[in-house]
CSV table of C-alpha atoms in Angstrom, one decimal:
chain,number,residue,atom,x,y,z
A,6,MET,CA,0.0,0.0,0.0
A,7,GLU,CA,1.4,3.4,-1.0
A,8,ILE,CA,2.3,5.6,1.9
A,9,LEU,CA,1.5,9.3,1.3
A,10,PRO,CA,4.1,11.9,1.5
A,11,ARG,CA,3.7,14.9,3.7
A,12,GLN,CA,1.3,17.4,2.2
A,13,ARG,CA,0.7,21.1,2.3
A,14,LEU,CA,-1.4,22.0,5.3
A,15,ASP,CA,-2.4,25.4,3.9
A,16,ALA,CA,-3.9,24.1,0.7
A,17,PRO,CA,-7.4,25.6,0.0
A,18,TYR,CA,-10.4,23.4,0.4
A,19,PRO,CA,-12.0,22.0,-2.8
A,20,SER,CA,-15.1,23.6,-4.2
A,21,LEU,CA,-18.4,22.8,-2.4
A,22,GLN,CA,-19.6,21.3,-5.7
A,23,TYR,CA,-16.8,18.7,-5.8
A,24,ALA,CA,-16.9,18.1,-2.1
A,25,GLY,CA,-20.6,17.4,-2.5
A,26,TYR,CA,-19.9,15.0,-5.3
A,27,VAL,CA,-17.4,13.1,-3.2
A,28,ILE,CA,-19.8,12.9,-0.3
A,29,GLY,CA,-22.5,11.7,-2.7
A,30,VAL,CA,-20.3,8.8,-3.9
A,31,LEU,CA,-19.4,7.8,-0.4
A,32,PHE,CA,-23.1,8.1,0.5
A,33,LEU,CA,-24.0,5.6,-2.2
A,34,ILE,CA,-21.3,3.2,-1.2
A,35,THR,CA,-22.2,3.3,2.5
A,36,LEU,CA,-25.9,2.9,1.6
A,37,PHE,CA,-25.0,-0.2,-0.4
A,38,SER,CA,-23.0,-1.6,2.6
A,39,GLN,CA,-26.1,-1.3,4.8
A,40,LEU,CA,-28.2,-3.5,2.5
A,41,ASP,CA,-26.5,-6.7,3.7
A,42,ARG,CA,-26.0,-5.5,7.3
A,43,GLN,CA,-29.7,-5.2,8.0
A,44,LEU,CA,-31.1,-7.7,5.5
A,45,PRO,CA,-30.9,-10.8,7.7
A,46,ALA,CA,-33.4,-9.2,10.1
A,47,LEU,CA,-36.1,-10.0,7.5
A,48,LEU,CA,-34.8,-13.6,7.0
A,49,VAL,CA,-35.2,-15.0,10.5
A,50,ARG,CA,-37.8,-17.6,9.6
A,51,PRO,CA,-36.3,-19.0,6.3
A,52,ILE,CA,-32.7,-19.1,7.6
A,53,ARG,CA,-33.8,-20.8,10.9
A,54,ALA,CA,-35.9,-23.3,8.9
A,55,GLU,CA,-33.1,-23.9,6.4
A,56,PHE,CA,-30.4,-24.7,9.0
A,57,GLY,CA,-32.5,-25.7,12.1
A,58,ILE,CA,-31.1,-23.0,14.5
A,59,SER,CA,-32.4,-21.2,17.5
A,60,ASP,CA,-33.0,-17.4,18.0
A,61,THR,CA,-29.6,-17.2,19.8
A,62,ALA,CA,-27.8,-19.0,17.0
A,63,PHE,CA,-29.4,-16.7,14.5
A,64,SER,CA,-28.4,-13.6,16.5
A,65,LEU,CA,-24.8,-14.7,16.4
A,66,LEU,CA,-25.0,-15.0,12.7
A,67,GLN,CA,-26.5,-11.5,12.4
A,68,GLY,CA,-24.4,-10.0,15.1
A,69,TYR,CA,-21.0,-11.3,16.1
A,70,ALA,CA,-20.2,-13.1,12.8
A,71,PHE,CA,-20.1,-9.7,11.3
A,72,SER,CA,-19.1,-7.4,14.2
A,73,ILE,CA,-16.0,-9.3,15.5
A,74,CYS,CA,-14.2,-9.1,12.1
A,75,TYR,CA,-15.6,-5.7,11.4
A,76,THR,CA,-14.3,-4.2,14.6
A,77,LEU,CA,-11.1,-6.1,15.1
A,78,MET,CA,-10.0,-5.4,11.5
A,79,GLY,CA,-10.9,-1.8,11.9
A,80,LEU,CA,-8.0,-1.2,14.3
A,81,PRO,CA,-5.1,-2.0,11.8
A,82,LEU,CA,-7.1,-0.5,8.9
A,83,GLY,CA,-7.7,2.6,10.9
A,84,ARG,CA,-4.0,3.1,11.3
A,85,LEU,CA,-3.6,2.5,7.6
A,86,VAL,CA,-6.3,5.2,6.9
A,87,ASP,CA,-4.1,7.7,8.7
A,88,ARG,CA,-1.2,6.9,6.3
A,89,ALA,CA,-2.4,5.5,3.0
A,90,THR,CA,-4.6,6.4,0.0
A,91,ARG,CA,-8.0,6.2,1.6
A,92,ARG,CA,-9.9,6.0,-1.7
A,93,ASN,CA,-8.0,2.8,-2.7
A,94,LEU,CA,-8.6,1.2,0.7
A,95,ILE,CA,-12.4,1.7,0.2
A,96,PHE,CA,-12.1,0.3,-3.3
A,97,TRP,CA,-10.5,-3.0,-2.4
A,98,GLY,CA,-12.7,-3.4,0.7
A,99,MET,CA,-15.8,-2.9,-1.3
A,100,LEU,CA,-14.9,-5.6,-3.9
A,101,PHE,CA,-14.2,-8.0,-1.0
A,102,TRP,CA,-17.5,-7.5,0.9
A,103,THR,CA,-19.4,-7.7,-2.4
A,104,ALA,CA,-17.9,-11.1,-3.1
A,105,MET,CA,-18.7,-12.2,0.5
A,106,THR,CA,-22.3,-11.0,0.2
A,107,ALA,CA,-22.8,-13.0,-2.9
A,108,ALA,CA,-21.2,-16.0,-1.3
A,109,SER,CA,-23.9,-15.8,1.5
A,110,ALA,CA,-26.5,-16.7,-1.2
A,111,PHE,CA,-24.8,-20.0,-1.9
A,112,ALA,CA,-24.0,-21.1,1.7
A,113,SER,CA,-24.9,-24.8,2.2
A,114,SER,CA,-24.6,-24.8,5.9
A,115,TYR,CA,-24.8,-22.5,9.0
A,116,THR,CA,-21.0,-22.6,9.2
A,117,MET,CA,-20.5,-21.5,5.7
A,118,LEU,CA,-23.0,-18.7,6.1
A,119,PHE,CA,-21.3,-17.6,9.3
A,120,ILE,CA,-17.9,-17.5,7.5
A,121,ALA,CA,-19.4,-15.4,4.7
A,122,ARG,CA,-20.8,-12.9,7.2
A,123,MET,CA,-17.4,-12.7,8.8
A,124,GLY,CA,-15.9,-11.9,5.3
A,125,VAL,CA,-18.5,-9.1,4.9
A,126,GLY,CA,-17.3,-7.6,8.2
A,127,VAL,CA,-13.6,-7.7,7.1
A,128,GLY,CA,-14.4,-5.8,3.8
A,129,GLU,CA,-16.6,-3.2,5.4
A,130,ALA,CA,-14.1,-2.5,8.3
A,131,VAL,CA,-12.2,0.1,6.3
A,132,LEU,CA,-15.2,2.1,5.0
A,133,ALA,CA,-16.2,4.3,7.9
A,134,PRO,CA,-12.7,5.3,9.1
A,135,ALA,CA,-11.7,6.2,5.5
A,136,ALA,CA,-14.9,8.0,4.6
A,137,TYR,CA,-15.1,10.1,7.8
A,138,SER,CA,-11.4,11.1,7.4
A,139,MET,CA,-11.9,12.0,3.7
A,140,ILE,CA,-14.9,14.2,4.4
A,141,ALA,CA,-13.2,16.1,7.2
A,142,ASP,CA,-10.4,17.0,4.7
A,143,TYR,CA,-12.9,18.0,2.0
A,144,VAL,CA,-15.1,20.3,4.1
A,145,ALA,CA,-14.1,23.3,6.2
A,146,PRO,CA,-14.9,23.0,9.9
A,147,ALA,CA,-17.8,25.4,9.8
A,148,ARG,CA,-19.8,23.2,7.4
A,149,ARG,CA,-18.4,19.8,8.6
A,150,GLY,CA,-21.3,18.9,10.9
A,151,ARG,CA,-23.8,19.1,8.1
A,152,ALA,CA,-21.5,17.3,5.7
A,153,LEU,CA,-20.9,14.5,8.1
A,154,ALA,CA,-24.6,14.4,8.9
A,155,PHE,CA,-25.6,14.1,5.3
A,156,TYR,CA,-23.1,11.3,4.8
A,157,TYR,CA,-24.4,9.6,8.0
A,158,THR,CA,-27.9,9.5,6.5
A,159,SER,CA,-26.7,6.7,4.3
A,160,LEU,CA,-26.9,4.5,7.3
A,161,ALA,CA,-30.5,5.2,7.9
A,162,VAL,CA,-31.5,5.2,4.3
A,163,GLY,CA,-29.5,2.0,3.7
A,164,SER,CA,-31.1,0.3,6.7
A,165,GLY,CA,-34.5,1.3,5.5
A,166,ALA,CA,-33.7,0.3,1.9
A,167,SER,CA,-32.6,-3.2,3.0
A,168,MET,CA,-36.0,-3.6,4.8
A,169,LEU,CA,-37.9,-2.3,1.7
A,170,LEU,CA,-35.9,-4.4,-0.7
A,171,GLY,CA,-36.1,-7.5,1.4
A,172,GLY,CA,-39.8,-7.0,2.1
A,173,TRP,CA,-40.6,-6.4,-1.5
A,174,LEU,CA,-38.6,-9.5,-2.7
A,175,LEU,CA,-40.1,-11.7,0.0
A,176,GLY,CA,-43.6,-10.7,-1.2
A,177,ALA,CA,-42.8,-10.9,-4.9
A,178,ILE,CA,-40.9,-14.3,-5.0
A,179,PRO,CA,-43.1,-17.4,-4.8
A,180,ARG,CA,-42.9,-19.6,-1.7
A,181,GLU,CA,-41.2,-22.3,-3.7
A,182,GLY,CA,-38.5,-20.0,-4.9
A,183,MET,CA,-37.6,-18.7,-8.4
A,184,GLU,CA,-35.6,-20.0,-11.3
A,185,LEU,CA,-32.6,-17.8,-12.2
A,186,PRO,CA,-30.4,-18.2,-15.3
A,187,MET,CA,-27.4,-20.4,-14.8
A,188,LEU,CA,-28.2,-20.7,-11.1
A,189,GLY,CA,-31.4,-22.8,-11.1
A,190,LEU,CA,-34.1,-22.7,-8.5
A,191,LEU,CA,-33.2,-20.5,-5.5
A,192,PRO,CA,-35.4,-19.7,-2.4
A,193,ALA,CA,-36.3,-16.1,-1.7
A,194,TRP,CA,-33.7,-15.6,1.1
A,195,ARG,CA,-30.8,-16.5,-1.2
A,196,ILE,CA,-32.1,-14.2,-3.9
A,197,CYS,CA,-32.2,-11.4,-1.4
A,198,PHE,CA,-28.4,-11.7,-0.8
A,199,LEU,CA,-27.7,-11.7,-4.5
A,200,ALA,CA,-29.8,-8.5,-4.9
A,201,ALA,CA,-27.8,-6.9,-2.1
A,202,ALA,CA,-24.5,-7.8,-3.8
A,203,ALA,CA,-25.5,-6.6,-7.3
A,204,PRO,CA,-24.5,-2.9,-7.1
A,205,GLY,CA,-20.9,-3.6,-5.9
A,206,ILE,CA,-18.9,-3.6,-9.1
A,207,GLY,CA,-20.6,-0.5,-10.5
A,208,LEU,CA,-20.0,1.5,-7.3
A,209,ALA,CA,-16.3,0.4,-7.3
A,210,VAL,CA,-15.9,1.9,-10.7
A,211,LEU,CA,-17.7,5.1,-9.7
A,212,LEU,CA,-15.3,5.4,-6.7
A,213,LEU,CA,-12.3,5.7,-9.1
A,214,THR,CA,-13.6,9.2,-10.1
A,215,VAL,CA,-12.9,10.5,-6.6
A,216,ARG,CA,-9.6,12.2,-5.8
A,217,GLU,CA,-7.6,11.7,-2.6
A,218,PRO,CA,-7.8,14.9,-0.5
A,219,VAL,CA,-5.0,16.9,1.2
A,220,ARG,CA,-4.7,16.0,4.9
A,221,ARG,CA,-5.5,19.0,7.2
A,222,GLU,CA,-5.5,20.0,10.9
A,223,GLN,CA,-2.7,17.7,11.8
A,224,GLY,CA,-1.6,19.6,14.9
A,225,ALA,CA,2.0,20.5,15.7
A,226,LYS,CA,3.2,17.3,14.0
A,227,ALA,CA,2.1,16.4,10.5
A,228,GLU,CA,3.4,12.9,10.7
A,229,THR,CA,1.3,9.9,11.6
A,230,CYS,CA,1.3,9.4,15.3
A,231,SER,CA,2.3,6.1,16.9
A,232,VAL,CA,0.0,3.9,18.8
A,233,GLY,CA,1.7,5.0,22.0
A,234,GLU,CA,1.1,8.7,21.3
A,235,PHE,CA,-2.6,7.9,20.4
A,236,ILE,CA,-3.1,6.0,23.7
A,237,ALA,CA,-1.4,8.8,25.6
A,238,PHE,CA,-3.8,11.3,24.0
A,239,LEU,CA,-6.8,9.2,25.0
A,240,LYS,CA,-5.5,8.9,28.6
A,241,GLN,CA,-4.8,12.6,28.8
A,242,HIS,CA,-8.5,13.2,27.8
A,243,ARG,CA,-10.0,10.1,29.3
A,244,ARG,CA,-13.0,11.8,30.9
A,245,THR,CA,-14.0,12.9,27.4
A,246,PHE,CA,-13.3,9.8,25.5
A,247,ALA,CA,-14.7,7.4,28.1
A,248,ARG,CA,-18.0,9.0,27.4
A,249,LEU,CA,-17.7,9.9,23.7
A,250,LEU,CA,-16.6,6.4,22.7
A,251,THR,CA,-19.0,4.6,24.9
A,252,TYR,CA,-22.4,6.3,24.5
A,253,PRO,CA,-22.6,5.4,20.7
A,254,ALA,CA,-22.0,1.8,21.6
A,255,LEU,CA,-24.9,1.8,24.1
A,256,LEU,CA,-27.2,3.4,21.5
A,257,ALA,CA,-26.0,0.9,18.9
A,258,MET,CA,-27.1,-1.9,21.4
A,259,ILE,CA,-30.5,-0.3,21.5
A,260,GLY,CA,-30.7,0.2,17.7
A,261,TYR,CA,-29.4,-3.1,16.5
A,262,GLY,CA,-31.2,-5.0,19.3
A,263,MET,CA,-34.6,-3.6,18.6
A,264,LEU,CA,-34.4,-3.3,14.8
A,265,SER,CA,-32.9,-6.8,14.3
A,266,TRP,CA,-35.9,-8.3,16.0
A,267,ALA,CA,-38.6,-5.8,14.9
A,268,PRO,CA,-39.8,-7.9,11.9
A,269,ALA,CA,-40.0,-11.0,14.1
A,270,LEU,CA,-41.9,-9.1,16.8
A,271,PHE,CA,-44.6,-7.8,14.4
A,272,GLU,CA,-45.0,-11.3,13.0
A,273,ARG,CA,-45.2,-13.0,16.4
A,274,ARG,CA,-47.2,-10.4,18.3
A,275,PHE,CA,-49.5,-8.9,15.6
A,276,ASP,CA,-49.5,-11.8,13.0
A,277,MET,CA,-48.2,-9.4,10.4
A,278,PRO,CA,-46.4,-11.0,7.4
A,279,THR,CA,-42.7,-10.3,7.3
A,280,SER,CA,-43.0,-9.0,3.8
A,281,ARG,CA,-45.5,-6.3,4.9
A,282,ALA,CA,-43.7,-5.5,8.1
A,283,GLY,CA,-40.4,-5.1,6.2
A,284,ILE,CA,-41.8,-2.5,3.8
A,285,ILE,CA,-43.4,-0.4,6.7
A,286,LEU,CA,-40.2,-0.7,8.8
A,287,GLY,CA,-38.1,0.3,5.8
A,288,LEU,CA,-40.1,3.5,5.3
A,289,ILE,CA,-40.0,4.3,9.0
A,290,ILE,CA,-36.3,3.8,9.3
A,291,ALA,CA,-35.5,5.7,6.1
A,292,VAL,CA,-37.7,8.7,6.9
A,293,ALA,CA,-37.1,9.0,10.6
A,294,GLY,CA,-33.4,8.2,10.2
A,295,LEU,CA,-32.9,10.8,7.4
A,296,THR,CA,-34.9,13.5,9.3
A,297,GLY,CA,-33.0,12.9,12.6
A,298,THR,CA,-29.6,12.8,10.9
A,299,LEU,CA,-30.0,16.0,8.9
A,300,PHE,CA,-31.5,17.8,11.9
A,301,SER,CA,-28.5,16.6,14.0
A,302,GLY,CA,-26.0,18.2,11.5
A,303,PHE,CA,-28.0,21.4,11.2
A,304,LEU,CA,-28.3,21.8,15.0
A,305,SER,CA,-24.7,20.9,15.6
A,306,ASP,CA,-23.4,23.6,13.2
A,307,ARG,CA,-25.9,26.1,14.4
A,308,TRP,CA,-25.0,25.7,18.1
A,309,LEU,CA,-21.3,25.8,17.1
A,310,ARG,CA,-21.8,29.2,15.4
A,311,MET,CA,-23.6,30.4,18.5
A,312,ASN,CA,-20.7,29.3,20.7
A,313,VAL,CA,-22.8,27.0,22.7
A,314,GLU,CA,-20.6,25.0,25.1
A,315,ALA,CA,-19.9,21.5,23.8
A,316,ALA,CA,-22.2,22.2,20.9
A,317,ARG,CA,-21.7,19.0,19.0
A,318,PHE,CA,-21.8,16.7,22.0
A,319,ARG,CA,-24.9,18.5,23.4
A,320,VAL,CA,-26.8,17.3,20.3
A,321,SER,CA,-26.0,13.7,21.4
A,322,LEU,CA,-27.8,14.4,24.7
A,323,VAL,CA,-30.9,15.8,22.9
A,324,GLY,CA,-31.2,12.7,20.7
A,325,THR,CA,-30.7,10.2,23.5
A,326,VAL,CA,-33.4,11.9,25.6
A,327,VAL,CA,-35.8,11.7,22.7
A,328,CYS,CA,-34.9,8.0,21.9
A,329,ALA,CA,-34.9,6.4,25.3
A,330,PRO,CA,-38.5,6.4,26.4
A,331,MET,CA,-39.9,5.5,23.0
A,332,ALA,CA,-37.4,2.6,22.6
A,333,VAL,CA,-38.6,1.1,25.9
A,334,LEU,CA,-42.3,1.5,25.2
A,335,TRP,CA,-42.8,0.7,21.5
A,336,PRO,CA,-42.5,-3.1,21.9
A,337,LEU,CA,-45.2,-3.0,24.6
A,338,ALA,CA,-47.8,-1.1,22.5
A,339,GLY,CA,-51.2,-2.7,22.2
A,340,SER,CA,-51.5,-2.3,18.5
A,341,ALA,CA,-49.2,-2.5,15.5
A,342,THR,CA,-50.0,1.1,14.5
A,343,ALA,CA,-49.0,2.5,17.9
A,344,ALA,CA,-45.8,0.3,17.9
A,345,PHE,CA,-44.8,1.7,14.5
A,346,VAL,CA,-45.4,5.3,15.5
A,347,MET,CA,-43.3,5.0,18.7
A,348,LEU,CA,-40.6,3.0,16.9
A,349,GLY,CA,-40.4,5.9,14.4
A,350,PHE,CA,-39.8,8.4,17.2
A,351,SER,CA,-37.2,6.1,18.8
A,352,VAL,CA,-35.3,5.9,15.5
A,353,LEU,CA,-35.6,9.7,15.1
A,354,GLY,CA,-33.9,10.3,18.5
A,355,LEU,CA,-31.4,7.5,17.9
A,356,SER,CA,-30.4,9.1,14.5
A,357,ILE,CA,-30.0,12.6,16.1
A,358,SER,CA,-27.6,11.2,18.7
A,359,GLN,CA,-25.7,8.7,16.6
A,360,ALA,CA,-25.1,11.1,13.8
A,361,ALA,CA,-23.4,13.5,16.2
A,362,ALA,CA,-20.8,11.0,17.3
A,363,PRO,CA,-18.4,11.2,14.2
A,364,ALA,CA,-18.5,15.0,14.2
A,365,CYS,CA,-17.7,15.0,17.9
A,366,ILE,CA,-14.7,12.7,17.4
A,367,GLN,CA,-13.4,14.9,14.5
A,368,GLU,CA,-13.8,17.9,16.7
A,369,VAL,CA,-11.6,16.7,19.5
A,370,CYS,CA,-8.9,14.7,17.6
A,371,PRO,CA,-6.0,16.0,15.5
A,372,ASN,CA,-6.1,14.8,11.9
A,373,ASN,CA,-3.3,12.2,12.4
A,374,MET,CA,-5.4,10.5,15.0
A,375,ARG,CA,-8.8,10.5,13.4
A,376,GLY,CA,-8.6,7.2,11.6
A,377,GLN,CA,-7.5,5.4,14.8
A,378,ALA,CA,-10.2,7.2,16.9
A,379,ILE,CA,-13.0,6.3,14.5
A,380,SER,CA,-11.7,2.7,14.5
A,381,VAL,CA,-11.8,2.6,18.3
A,382,TYR,CA,-15.3,4.1,18.2
A,383,LEU,CA,-16.4,1.4,15.7
A,384,LEU,CA,-14.7,-1.3,17.7
A,385,ILE,CA,-16.7,-0.5,20.9
A,386,ALA,CA,-19.9,0.1,19.0
A,387,GLY,CA,-19.4,-3.0,16.9
A,388,LEU,CA,-18.7,-5.4,19.8
A,389,LEU,CA,-21.4,-4.0,22.1
A,390,GLY,CA,-23.9,-2.8,19.5
A,391,ILE,CA,-23.9,-4.9,16.3
A,392,GLY,CA,-22.7,-8.0,18.2
A,393,LEU,CA,-24.2,-7.9,21.7
A,394,GLY,CA,-27.4,-6.0,20.8
A,395,PRO,CA,-29.2,-8.7,18.8
A,396,THR,CA,-27.7,-11.5,20.9
A,397,LEU,CA,-28.7,-10.0,24.3
A,398,VAL,CA,-32.3,-9.8,23.1
A,399,ALA,CA,-32.2,-13.4,21.9
A,400,LEU,CA,-30.7,-14.7,25.2
A,401,VAL,CA,-33.3,-12.9,27.3
A,402,SER,CA,-36.0,-14.1,24.9
A,403,ASP,CA,-34.8,-17.8,24.9
A,404,HIS,CA,-34.1,-18.0,28.7
A,405,ALA,CA,-36.2,-15.3,30.6
A,406,PHE,CA,-39.2,-15.3,28.2
A,407,PRO,CA,-39.1,-18.7,26.4
A,408,ASN,CA,-42.6,-18.2,25.1
A,409,SER,CA,-42.2,-17.0,21.5
A,410,SER,CA,-45.0,-14.5,22.0
A,411,SER,CA,-43.0,-12.7,24.7
A,412,LEU,CA,-40.3,-11.2,22.5
A,413,HIS,CA,-41.6,-7.7,23.2
A,414,TYR,CA,-40.8,-8.1,26.9
A,415,ALA,CA,-37.2,-9.2,26.0
A,416,ILE,CA,-36.6,-6.1,23.9
A,417,SER,CA,-37.9,-3.7,26.5
A,418,ALA,CA,-36.0,-5.4,29.3
A,419,THR,CA,-32.7,-5.0,27.5
A,420,VAL,CA,-33.3,-1.4,26.3
A,421,LEU,CA,-34.3,0.2,29.6
A,422,PRO,CA,-30.9,0.0,31.6
A,423,THR,CA,-28.9,0.7,28.4
A,424,ALA,CA,-30.9,3.8,27.6
A,425,LEU,CA,-30.5,5.2,31.2
A,426,ALA,CA,-26.8,4.7,31.0
A,427,ALA,CA,-26.5,6.4,27.7
A,428,ILE,CA,-28.4,9.5,29.0
A,429,TRP,CA,-26.0,9.7,31.9
A,430,LEU,CA,-22.9,9.4,29.7
A,431,CYS,CA,-24.1,12.2,27.4
A,432,TRP,CA,-25.1,14.6,30.3
A,433,SER,CA,-21.9,14.0,32.3
A,434,GLY,CA,-19.6,14.4,29.3
A,435,LEU,CA,-20.5,18.0,28.3
A,436,LYS,CA,-17.9,19.8,30.4
A,437,PRO,CA,-15.0,17.3,29.6
A,438,PHE,CA,-15.8,17.5,25.9
A,439,ALA,CA,-15.6,21.4,26.0
A,440,THR,CA,-12.2,21.2,27.8
A,441,THR,CA,-10.7,18.7,25.3
A,442,ARG,CA,-12.0,20.7,22.3
A,443,LYS,CA,-10.4,23.8,23.5
A,444,ALA,CA,-7.0,22.1,24.2
A,445,VAL,CA,-7.0,20.5,20.7
A,446,ARG,CA,-7.9,23.8,19.0
A,447,VAL,CA,-5.1,25.6,20.8
A,448,SER,CA,-2.5,23.0,19.7
A,449,SER,CA,-3.6,22.9,16.0
């Protein structure tokens, strides 16, 4: 991998038009990456039936199979992001996870599907650290909150699109499956994985039109910092980073825990077909997630211009307070309509708070630490959120509420303590965040 030479730190920012184009390309790539990440939530019944597995075994397939590789590979790749050509890292990662998504469609056993999901995690591990780092170098600080928020909407839109696509396919494909050229008769769940893999090659070609940006805001030293220097920086500002790197993980536990099992809940509690629930959930996630994320970026930049203390981190507190009560209550609603409405408000608050996290990290880290900081953020969020979130709900469901109609109790029981802890972390982190931000700005 080519290591970049030291670059001019006073180079002007690219035009807003070109920066917008780059963010748009990264948006599409990240949206595509979300199709596979959320898709299995709609496929609980057919995959369980195919391989004869429990809720807990399925949750491991959906959670830790992906998240362990995604988070652990993110650490070395995050260091590489701080040194190498970020566009090329995304390019090769995308080709790899596309191949692994397609391989999921042909898995003949639970083990093979588990390995394919691990491969998807390896490929996607480079995307977020590289994309956030590139956007921060394309957009001036005054507009960065909105730019990062717009990019972050790809997560919500992608999650919603995966539900919409999966729900539509499950409804359109006959129960006995569909005959595909050269592949023969395939069941609906396998065709869904092929559909999620389809855009990969075209997006990889589109990525080649993006230029690598000049690195900026590197502090007193423009060189890549060592692991020891990075750890020393985290220790120096541990009161800030103990909260800033932990609260997104708790919110990820809430988000992945409830959304991974939402289609199954509507099927088991309200007798709603997964194909219909998937379409409704997809629309809710896309609309609420898009609205919350864009509002997060707007509010973040506005409060920054108004010199509100800990402006960007304060947005996290607002979103968490909106999300927490709705996330606890929606599974207990007496009707599907009420559950969908409350779930929408919980996704709205979750998006406001989660979208603020990358901008907060960029705000309190020098450029030569941003890739590593984002990787640590993704490591904690991945292990606790993507991995533990779905599995914890399944464990509580299988052991505390073994009746299949009691999934709603399992979701609420896991969300409540997690939500309270997230609120405390955001509230108690405001002053430490402001202190760290001031110290980093003085040294830059």
